[in-house]
Tab-separated table of C-alpha atoms in Angstrom:
chain	number	residue	atom	x	y	z
M	50	MET	CA	-145.878	222.073	-93.297
M	51	GLY	CA	-145.824	220.852	-96.974
M	52	ILE	CA	-143.633	221.674	-99.739
M	53	LEU	CA	-144.256	223.492	-102.799
M	54	HIS	CA	-145.000	222.019	-105.926
M	55	ASP	CA	-142.025	223.691	-107.746
M	56	ASP	CA	-139.644	222.738	-104.768
M	57	VAL	CA	-140.098	218.919	-105.085
M	58	VAL	CA	-137.451	218.964	-107.763
M	59	ILE	CA	-134.889	221.834	-108.299
M	60	ILE	CA	-132.758	221.662	-111.489
M	61	ARG	CA	-129.621	223.919	-111.688
M	62	GLN	CA	-128.188	223.783	-115.181
M	63	ALA	CA	-124.534	223.907	-115.637
M	64	GLU	CA	-123.088	227.278	-116.244
M	65	ARG	CA	-119.958	226.378	-118.046
M	66	GLU	CA	-119.324	223.407	-120.526
M	67	GLY	CA	-118.142	220.438	-118.971
M	68	GLU	CA	-119.515	221.218	-115.474
M	69	PRO	CA	-122.352	219.002	-114.274
M	70	SER	CA	-125.931	220.065	-113.727
M	71	VAL	CA	-127.299	219.677	-110.049
M	72	ILE	CA	-130.730	218.031	-109.576
M	73	THR	CA	-132.265	218.129	-106.170
M	74	VAL	CA	-135.185	216.127	-104.947
M	75	ASN	CA	-136.924	216.728	-101.628
M	76	CYS	CA	-140.011	214.698	-100.967
M	77	PRO	CA	-141.442	212.034	-98.768
M	78	ASP	CA	-139.513	208.896	-98.734
M	79	LYS	CA	-140.468	205.332	-100.078
M	80	THR	CA	-138.750	202.221	-100.673
M	81	GLY	CA	-137.383	202.228	-104.329
M	82	LEU	CA	-137.593	205.899	-104.852
M	83	GLY	CA	-133.958	206.126	-105.643
M	84	CYS	CA	-134.447	203.536	-108.281
M	85	ASP	CA	-137.353	205.016	-109.804
M	86	LEU	CA	-135.345	208.405	-109.971
M	87	CYS	CA	-132.498	206.974	-111.672
M	88	ARG	CA	-134.427	204.969	-114.121
M	89	ILE	CA	-135.806	208.388	-115.267
M	90	LEU	CA	-132.507	210.015	-115.633
M	91	LEU	CA	-131.362	207.022	-117.355
M	92	PHE	CA	-134.261	207.274	-120.015
M	93	PHE	CA	-133.308	210.849	-120.507
M	94	GLY	CA	-129.584	209.874	-121.336
M	95	LEU	CA	-128.117	211.591	-118.204
M	96	ASN	CA	-124.888	210.205	-116.560
M	97	ILE	CA	-124.735	210.544	-113.000
M	98	VAL	CA	-121.215	211.468	-111.877
M	99	ARG	CA	-122.025	212.002	-108.001
M	100	GLY	CA	-124.939	211.516	-105.713
M	101	ASP	CA	-126.030	212.010	-102.324
M	102	VAL	CA	-129.075	210.649	-100.470
M	103	SER	CA	-130.357	211.116	-96.960
M	104	THR	CA	-133.490	210.267	-94.988
M	105	ASP	CA	-135.043	209.710	-91.694
M	106	GLY	CA	-137.498	207.113	-93.199
M	107	LYS	CA	-140.331	209.747	-93.587
M	108	TRP	CA	-138.852	212.394	-95.573
M	109	CYS	CA	-135.659	212.176	-98.018
M	110	TYR	CA	-133.224	214.575	-99.709
M	111	ILE	CA	-131.394	213.553	-102.697
M	112	VAL	CA	-129.074	215.469	-104.934
M	113	PHE	CA	-127.524	214.203	-108.284
M	114	TRP	CA	-124.940	215.709	-110.205
M	115	VAL	CA	-125.433	214.583	-113.846
M	116	VAL	CA	-123.816	215.414	-117.171
M	117	CYS	CA	-126.282	215.954	-119.745
M	118	LYS	CA	-126.946	216.156	-123.476
M	119	ALA	CA	-127.376	219.543	-125.461
M	120	THR	CA	-130.889	218.230	-126.194
M	121	THR	CA	-131.936	217.497	-122.631
M	122	ARG	CA	-135.640	218.570	-122.269
M	123	TRP	CA	-135.271	219.904	-118.668
M	124	GLU	CA	-138.913	220.883	-118.261
M	125	LEU	CA	-140.107	217.417	-119.374
M	126	LEU	CA	-137.617	215.959	-117.214
M	127	LYS	CA	-138.604	217.700	-114.015
M	128	LYS	CA	-142.207	216.953	-114.662
M	129	ARG	CA	-141.312	213.031	-114.737
M	130	LEU	CA	-139.129	213.377	-111.710
M	131	VAL	CA	-141.977	215.054	-109.744
M	132	GLY	CA	-144.401	212.506	-110.826
M	133	ALA	CA	-142.246	209.868	-109.410
M	134	CYS	CA	-142.151	211.360	-106.022
M	135	PRO	CA	-144.697	210.319	-103.368
M	136	SER	CA	-147.443	212.682	-102.700
M	137	CYS	CA	-146.808	215.670	-100.242
M	138	SER	CA	-149.868	217.395	-98.333
M	139	SER	CA	-150.240	220.635	-96.147
M	140	ALA	CA	-152.865	221.925	-93.902
M	141	SER	CA	-152.538	225.355	-95.393
M	142	GLY	CA	-154.171	226.840	-98.262
M	143	ILE	CA	-151.184	227.233	-100.345
M	144	SER	CA	-151.273	224.845	-103.427
M	145	TYR	CA	-148.963	221.980	-102.567
M	146	TYR	CA	-147.882	219.072	-104.695
M	147	ARG	CA	-150.256	216.075	-104.553
M	148	SER	CA	-150.045	212.931	-106.659
M	149	GLU	CA	-153.022	210.745	-107.460
M	150	LEU	CA	-154.485	209.199	-104.115
M	151	GLN	CA	-155.638	205.972	-105.575
M	152	SER	CA	-153.144	203.305	-107.097
M	153	PRO	CA	-152.309	203.924	-110.708
M	154	ARG	CA	-153.974	201.845	-113.225
M	155	PRO	CA	-152.035	199.733	-115.970
M	156	PRO	CA	-151.523	202.061	-119.052
M	157	ASP	CA	-153.468	201.488	-122.123
M	158	VAL	CA	-151.626	199.362	-124.885
M	159	PHE	CA	-151.586	200.570	-128.560
M	160	LEU	CA	-150.647	198.741	-131.453
M	161	LEU	CA	-148.528	200.736	-133.986
M	162	LYS	CA	-148.570	199.186	-137.355
M	163	LEU	CA	-145.960	200.659	-139.688
M	164	CYS	CA	-145.254	199.483	-143.279
M	165	CYS	CA	-142.471	200.835	-145.202
M	166	TYR	CA	-139.623	200.222	-147.643
M	167	ASP	CA	-136.312	198.862	-146.036
M	168	ARG	CA	-133.156	200.722	-145.513
M	169	LYS	CA	-130.269	200.455	-143.427
M	170	GLY	CA	-130.692	202.220	-140.014
M	171	LEU	CA	-134.669	202.356	-140.454
M	172	LEU	CA	-135.564	200.576	-137.325
M	173	HIS	CA	-133.302	202.595	-135.088
M	174	ASP	CA	-134.624	205.830	-136.907
M	175	VAL	CA	-138.181	204.888	-135.964
M	176	THR	CA	-137.093	203.833	-132.573
M	177	GLU	CA	-135.594	207.026	-131.872
M	178	VAL	CA	-138.806	208.977	-132.698
M	179	LEU	CA	-140.860	206.728	-130.491
M	180	CYS	CA	-138.525	207.448	-127.389
M	181	SER	CA	-138.490	211.005	-128.229
M	182	LEU	CA	-142.263	211.151	-128.045
M	183	GLU	CA	-142.194	208.955	-124.852
M	184	LEU	CA	-143.889	206.245	-126.505
M	185	ASN	CA	-142.760	203.024	-124.715
M	186	ILE	CA	-142.020	199.952	-126.619
M	187	LYS	CA	-143.545	196.811	-124.764
M	188	LYS	CA	-143.145	194.482	-127.520
M	189	VAL	CA	-142.088	194.622	-131.235
M	190	LYS	CA	-142.150	192.305	-134.110
M	191	VAL	CA	-140.514	193.237	-137.234
M	192	SER	CA	-140.277	191.331	-140.413
M	193	THR	CA	-139.106	191.885	-144.008
M	194	THR	CA	-140.535	190.376	-146.974
M	195	PRO	CA	-138.587	189.323	-150.242
M	196	ASN	CA	-139.642	192.290	-152.185
M	197	GLY	CA	-137.904	194.646	-149.748
M	198	THR	CA	-140.951	196.113	-147.599
M	199	VAL	CA	-141.172	195.942	-144.026
M	200	MET	CA	-143.955	195.237	-141.596
M	201	ASP	CA	-143.281	196.686	-138.110
M	202	LEU	CA	-145.780	195.896	-135.156
M	203	PHE	CA	-145.058	198.034	-132.000
M	204	PHE	CA	-146.964	197.332	-128.796
M	205	ILE	CA	-146.507	200.638	-127.168
M	206	THR	CA	-147.802	202.671	-124.188
M	207	ASP	CA	-148.050	206.422	-123.797
M	208	THR	CA	-146.391	208.097	-120.704
M	209	ARG	CA	-148.438	211.282	-121.672
M	210	GLU	CA	-151.609	209.071	-121.811
M	211	LEU	CA	-152.734	210.920	-124.880
M	212	LEU	CA	-152.300	208.258	-127.630
M	213	HIS	CA	-156.068	207.627	-127.928
M	214	THR	CA	-156.501	211.366	-129.206
M	215	LYS	CA	-156.508	212.270	-132.867
M	216	ASN	CA	-153.984	215.100	-132.031
M	217	ARG	CA	-151.460	212.812	-130.511
M	218	GLN	CA	-151.828	210.292	-133.335
M	219	GLU	CA	-151.216	212.818	-136.074
M	220	GLU	CA	-148.110	214.313	-133.805
M	221	THR	CA	-146.724	210.623	-134.001
M	222	TYR	CA	-147.421	210.425	-137.660
M	223	LYS	CA	-145.707	213.588	-138.681
M	224	ALA	CA	-142.688	212.639	-136.448
M	225	LEU	CA	-142.417	209.216	-138.200
M	226	GLU	CA	-142.934	210.766	-141.603
M	227	ASP	CA	-140.302	213.461	-141.162
M	228	VAL	CA	-137.792	210.709	-140.731
M	229	MET	CA	-138.977	208.061	-143.010
M	230	GLN	CA	-139.971	210.532	-145.777
M	231	ASP	CA	-140.832	208.283	-148.940
M	232	ALA	CA	-140.128	205.230	-147.241
M	233	MET	CA	-143.528	205.203	-145.263
M	234	ILE	CA	-146.033	203.274	-147.065
M	235	SER	CA	-148.898	202.995	-144.344
M	236	PHE	CA	-149.364	204.068	-140.829
M	237	ASN	CA	-152.233	202.916	-138.252
M	238	VAL	CA	-152.502	203.046	-134.419
M	239	GLU	CA	-155.359	201.531	-132.557
M	240	LYS	CA	-155.984	200.520	-128.913
M	241	VAL	CA	-155.767	196.838	-128.133
M	242	GLY	CA	-157.909	194.912	-125.810
M	243	PRO	CA	-156.620	192.493	-122.859
M	244	GLU	CA	-156.841	189.432	-125.034
M	245	ILE	CA	-154.104	191.080	-127.419
M	246	THR	CA	-152.251	192.818	-124.553
M	247	ALA	CA	-151.625	189.356	-122.829
M	248	CYS	CA	-149.300	188.347	-125.838
M	249	SER	CA	-146.757	191.026	-124.554
M	250	GLN	CA	-146.688	189.693	-120.936
M	251	ALA	CA	-144.128	187.176	-119.579
M	252	SER	CA	-144.294	183.652	-121.352
M	253	PRO	CA	-143.110	180.641	-119.585
M	254	VAL	CA	-141.625	179.168	-122.993
M	255	LEU	CA	-138.363	180.200	-124.243
M	256	PRO	CA	-136.334	177.728	-126.392
M	257	PRO	CA	-133.834	176.219	-124.477
M	258	ALA	CA	-131.083	177.135	-126.918
M	259	ILE	CA	-131.553	180.686	-126.171
M	260	THR	CA	-131.608	180.304	-122.243
M	261	GLU	CA	-128.105	178.420	-122.674
M	262	ASP	CA	-126.912	181.203	-125.165
M	263	ILE	CA	-127.551	184.116	-122.866
M	264	PHE	CA	-127.617	182.755	-119.425
M	265	ASN	CA	-124.264	180.398	-119.544
M	266	ILE	CA	-122.384	183.147	-120.948
M	267	GLU	CA	-120.382	184.093	-118.014
M	268	THR	CA	-118.740	180.517	-118.315
M	269	SER	CA	-118.315	181.021	-122.000
M	270	ASN	CA	-114.735	181.773	-123.602
M	271	GLU	CA	-116.547	183.882	-125.987
M	272	LEU	CA	-117.506	186.503	-123.433
M	273	PRO	CA	-116.826	189.854	-125.127
M	274	SER	CA	-113.295	190.898	-124.190
M	275	VAL	CA	-114.479	194.494	-123.379
M	276	SER	CA	-116.597	193.125	-120.251
M	277	LEU	CA	-113.552	191.812	-118.693
M	278	SER	CA	-112.488	195.194	-117.513
M	279	SER	CA	-115.365	195.293	-115.276
M	280	ASN	CA	-114.574	192.156	-113.563
M	281	ASN	CA	-112.787	193.938	-110.616
M	282	ILE	CA	-115.998	194.529	-108.312
M	283	CYS	CA	-115.463	194.749	-104.666
M	284	VAL	CA	-118.577	194.602	-102.366
M	285	THR	CA	-118.216	194.619	-98.346
M	286	MET	CA	-120.718	194.784	-95.752
M	287	ASP	CA	-120.072	196.192	-92.138
M	288	ASN	CA	-122.164	196.299	-89.185
M	289	SER	CA	-119.561	198.010	-86.676
M	290	LEU	CA	-119.879	201.524	-87.912
M	291	SER	CA	-123.772	202.226	-87.255
M	292	PRO	CA	-125.970	200.882	-84.323
M	293	ALA	CA	-128.912	200.771	-86.811
M	294	HIS	CA	-127.533	200.453	-90.255
M	295	THR	CA	-125.286	198.045	-92.374
M	296	LEU	CA	-122.786	199.771	-94.486
M	297	VAL	CA	-122.531	198.602	-97.989
M	298	GLN	CA	-119.338	199.545	-99.927
M	299	ILE	CA	-118.968	199.073	-103.425
M	300	ILE	CA	-115.986	199.673	-105.665
M	301	CYS	CA	-116.223	199.286	-109.422
M	302	GLN	CA	-115.989	200.496	-112.978
M	303	ASP	CA	-118.475	203.206	-114.029
M	304	HIS	CA	-120.976	201.952	-116.759
M	305	LYS	CA	-124.219	203.407	-118.079
M	306	GLY	CA	-126.949	203.054	-115.536
M	307	LEU	CA	-124.647	201.848	-112.888
M	308	LEU	CA	-126.455	203.450	-110.065
M	309	TYR	CA	-129.831	202.405	-111.490
M	310	ASP	CA	-128.529	198.733	-111.415
M	311	ILE	CA	-127.553	199.311	-107.681
M	312	MET	CA	-130.923	200.989	-106.840
M	313	ARG	CA	-133.093	198.337	-108.498
M	314	THR	CA	-131.363	195.535	-106.971
M	315	LEU	CA	-132.022	197.050	-103.331
M	316	LYS	CA	-135.531	197.851	-104.480
M	317	ASP	CA	-136.316	194.202	-105.329
M	318	TYR	CA	-134.612	193.108	-101.860
M	319	ASN	CA	-136.917	195.568	-100.170
M	320	ILE	CA	-133.853	197.286	-98.662
M	321	GLN	CA	-134.261	200.863	-97.591
M	322	ILE	CA	-131.152	203.380	-97.868
M	323	SER	CA	-130.905	205.828	-94.965
M	324	TYR	CA	-127.807	207.705	-96.256
M	325	GLY	CA	-125.785	207.130	-99.368
M	326	ARG	CA	-123.091	208.757	-101.512
M	327	TYR	CA	-121.727	207.992	-104.975
M	328	TYR	CA	-118.866	209.415	-107.054
M	329	ILE	CA	-116.649	208.692	-109.808
M	330	LYS	CA	-112.845	208.951	-109.357
M	331	GLN	CA	-110.357	209.470	-112.015
M	332	GLY	CA	-109.941	206.298	-114.327
M	333	GLN	CA	-113.938	205.781	-114.147
M	334	LYS	CA	-113.712	203.961	-110.849
M	335	CYS	CA	-116.803	204.497	-108.784
M	336	GLU	CA	-117.042	204.387	-105.042
M	337	ILE	CA	-120.355	203.946	-103.480
M	338	ASP	CA	-121.065	204.100	-99.580
M	339	LEU	CA	-124.835	203.102	-98.544
M	340	PHE	CA	-126.308	202.887	-94.936
M	341	ILE	CA	-129.129	200.357	-95.436
M	342	MET	CA	-131.713	198.436	-93.672
M	343	GLN	CA	-134.231	195.785	-93.841
M	344	ALA	CA	-138.082	196.559	-94.403
M	345	ASP	CA	-138.199	195.745	-90.571
M	346	GLY	CA	-136.149	198.562	-89.731
M	347	LYS	CA	-133.153	196.408	-88.749
M	348	LYS	CA	-129.525	195.961	-90.055
M	349	ILE	CA	-128.507	192.956	-92.120
M	350	VAL	CA	-126.794	190.421	-89.457
M	351	ASP	CA	-127.561	187.194	-90.951
M	352	PRO	CA	-124.520	186.061	-92.825
M	353	SER	CA	-126.589	184.245	-95.549
M	354	LYS	CA	-128.650	187.138	-96.227
M	355	GLN	CA	-125.341	189.364	-96.479
M	356	SER	CA	-124.079	186.714	-98.896
M	357	ALA	CA	-126.974	186.687	-100.979
M	358	LEU	CA	-127.259	190.557	-101.420
M	359	SER	CA	-123.548	190.909	-101.910
M	360	SER	CA	-123.661	187.955	-104.642
M	361	ARG	CA	-126.466	189.722	-106.530
M	362	LEU	CA	-125.033	193.052	-106.397
M	363	LYS	CA	-121.745	191.593	-107.853
M	364	MET	CA	-123.832	189.965	-110.754
M	365	GLU	CA	-125.800	192.896	-111.425
M	366	LEU	CA	-122.818	195.191	-111.664
M	367	LEU	CA	-120.532	192.737	-113.546
M	368	GLN	CA	-123.209	191.690	-116.151
M	369	PRO	CA	-126.453	194.108	-116.007
M	370	LEU	CA	-127.248	192.868	-119.345
M	371	ARG	CA	-126.574	189.790	-121.292
M	372	VAL	CA	-125.315	189.934	-124.748
M	373	ALA	CA	-124.773	187.036	-127.388
M	374	VAL	CA	-124.575	186.539	-130.899
M	375	VAL	CA	-124.978	183.036	-132.185
M	376	SER	CA	-125.495	181.077	-135.296
M	377	ARG	CA	-129.032	179.601	-136.295
M	378	GLY	CA	-128.065	177.422	-139.075
M	379	PRO	CA	-127.425	179.637	-141.782
M	380	ASP	CA	-128.770	182.758	-139.894
M	381	THR	CA	-127.002	185.113	-137.296
M	382	GLU	CA	-128.986	185.996	-134.172
M	383	LEU	CA	-128.279	188.830	-131.778
M	384	LEU	CA	-129.725	188.066	-128.155
M	385	VAL	CA	-129.940	190.658	-125.583
M	386	ALA	CA	-131.565	190.153	-122.133
M	387	ASN	CA	-132.009	192.249	-119.011
M	388	PRO	CA	-133.720	191.553	-115.840
M	389	VAL	CA	-136.989	193.107	-115.071
M	390	GLU	CA	-137.803	194.860	-111.858
M	391	LEU	CA	-140.354	193.210	-109.539
M	392	SER	CA	-142.574	196.482	-110.222
M	393	SER	CA	-142.525	195.014	-114.080
M	394	LYS	CA	-140.612	197.949	-115.174
M	395	GLY	CA	-137.539	196.930	-117.861
M	396	ARG	CA	-134.393	198.766	-118.293
M	397	PRO	CA	-134.914	201.830	-120.517
M	398	LEU	CA	-133.643	202.522	-124.065
M	399	VAL	CA	-132.000	198.938	-124.534
M	400	PHE	CA	-133.793	198.641	-127.900
M	401	TYR	CA	-132.783	202.012	-128.949
M	402	ASP	CA	-129.036	201.140	-128.153
M	403	ILE	CA	-129.300	197.902	-129.960
M	404	THR	CA	-130.673	199.306	-133.102
M	405	LEU	CA	-128.115	202.241	-132.756
M	406	SER	CA	-125.195	200.108	-132.530
M	407	LEU	CA	-126.383	197.905	-135.605
M	408	LYS	CA	-126.781	201.075	-137.660
M	409	MET	CA	-123.411	202.089	-136.820
M	410	LEU	CA	-122.042	198.725	-137.950
M	411	ASN	CA	-123.974	199.403	-141.323
M	412	THR	CA	-125.719	196.104	-140.295
M	413	CYS	CA	-129.343	195.440	-141.447
M	414	ILE	CA	-132.014	194.144	-139.380
M	415	PHE	CA	-134.051	191.220	-140.985
M	416	SER	CA	-136.468	190.467	-138.136
M	417	ALA	CA	-136.690	191.505	-134.371
M	418	GLU	CA	-138.751	190.488	-131.242
M	419	ILE	CA	-139.155	191.533	-127.767
M	420	GLY	CA	-140.635	189.476	-125.314
M	421	ARG	CA	-140.603	188.848	-121.443
M	422	HIS	CA	-139.924	185.490	-120.254
M	423	MET	CA	-139.657	183.813	-116.700
M	424	ILE	CA	-136.149	182.233	-116.385
M	425	GLY	CA	-135.545	180.666	-113.198
M	426	ASP	CA	-137.472	182.718	-110.560
M	427	ARG	CA	-137.010	186.179	-112.559
M	428	GLU	CA	-138.530	187.708	-115.429
M	429	TRP	CA	-136.317	188.780	-117.997
M	430	GLU	CA	-136.873	191.206	-121.153
M	431	VAL	CA	-135.435	189.171	-124.215
M	432	TYR	CA	-134.391	191.051	-127.489
M	433	ARG	CA	-134.041	188.615	-130.470
M	434	VAL	CA	-132.822	190.212	-133.451
M	435	LEU	CA	-132.216	188.300	-136.617
M	436	LEU	CA	-129.540	190.092	-138.668
M	437	ASP	CA	-129.379	190.094	-142.413
M	438	GLU	CA	-126.757	187.491	-143.501
M	439	GLY	CA	-125.714	189.290	-146.446
M	440	ALA	CA	-124.832	192.334	-144.372
M	441	THR	CA	-123.217	190.418	-141.624
M	442	SER	CA	-121.031	187.994	-143.454
M	443	SER	CA	-118.061	190.582	-143.577
M	444	ILE	CA	-118.342	191.436	-139.732
M	445	PRO	CA	-117.087	188.779	-137.127
M	446	ARG	CA	-119.651	187.913	-134.677
M	447	LEU	CA	-117.398	189.016	-131.921
M	448	LYS	CA	-117.335	192.444	-133.482
M	449	VAL	CA	-121.125	192.713	-133.459
M	450	GLU	CA	-121.094	191.506	-129.772
M	451	GLU	CA	-118.624	193.853	-128.646
M	452	GLU	CA	-119.936	196.845	-130.162
M	453	VAL	CA	-123.367	196.239	-128.876
M	454	TRP	CA	-122.065	195.545	-125.373
M	455	LYS	CA	-120.000	198.654	-125.474
M	456	ARG	CA	-123.012	200.761	-126.561
M	457	LEU	CA	-125.122	199.289	-123.784
M	458	MET	CA	-122.750	199.806	-121.251
M	459	GLY	CA	-121.773	203.417	-122.432
M	460	TRP	CA	-118.124	202.708	-123.054
M	461	GLU	CA	-118.774	203.351	-126.923
């Protein structure tokens, strides 16, 4: 027997302020499903305060308790969660949920060209509009001319797959015009071909100085002091409590996207979760218990594999992102990097949080770039933001670094 479309995802909104809403997902299982669902919840700005998952390897039942925003779009959230679930089928004539049988094709990439007059917070306002429209920023090139105009080039994809239509383009224009008002000079959207799309893919070239600034940061004395409070991370593994599963227990401080960071790590290792629970205790301490097994259906008994997985989990929870503010001669550059999933999905809303932090600091952005690069054996999404030297001269580098870090971690 299948499951009705409306029953794949059930959302019960909180009845009283301060209480969590409850999201229930009931669908066939797949490795990485928890990661995909957590990524969607992170994109919608929901904070998971408790979670339970159970599966028999074929069917799974997941419950999230979430704290939401007043502006949460529940119907759209449900649609995106249902879309992430594997297909369901039934022999009866009732209409049951089915996703596309074929593998999804890569989304079309569009180039959004936006020319406007500069002002503080402009880039964040544009980014906020694109996020609200579910237009995903894959790459961006922002530059400011001496006469005070800005040319923004956004390589974007449309979650709704409608940006090729006139109505969708007019909707985008109207939303940007409402925010920018008289600052907008010109607007254009066009689909780009593979030869242009290639420039938004991973590049093997990244200046060594940038690699050193970002990826040697854990040994640097200039690590933001706010991150030190998350250093107390405990990851233990036990094979004695289950005949078929390895128990992974994690105790750490909460941060934005914590469960996503755990799930994406397990997904990249092709680890399947059979049962798990997650909850936040007083003081923002999180406790996570996960009964897991490898792709071959066996527990993890090899000490080297246990050590590798434990070390990766600790690293991803200690620093899910890398943040550094460095001097480039007379200029100041903000660097942010986050790992890309093996499925090529990046962390949502990073650019949104970066631009919001700088807006709150009253700091102007002179130029910005987003690119994907292979560093070691992993692909990283690297954000390079050149700050306006006049606006940042009175703000210590460490202050900028800390504020961006706190925003990204949800500690603002």
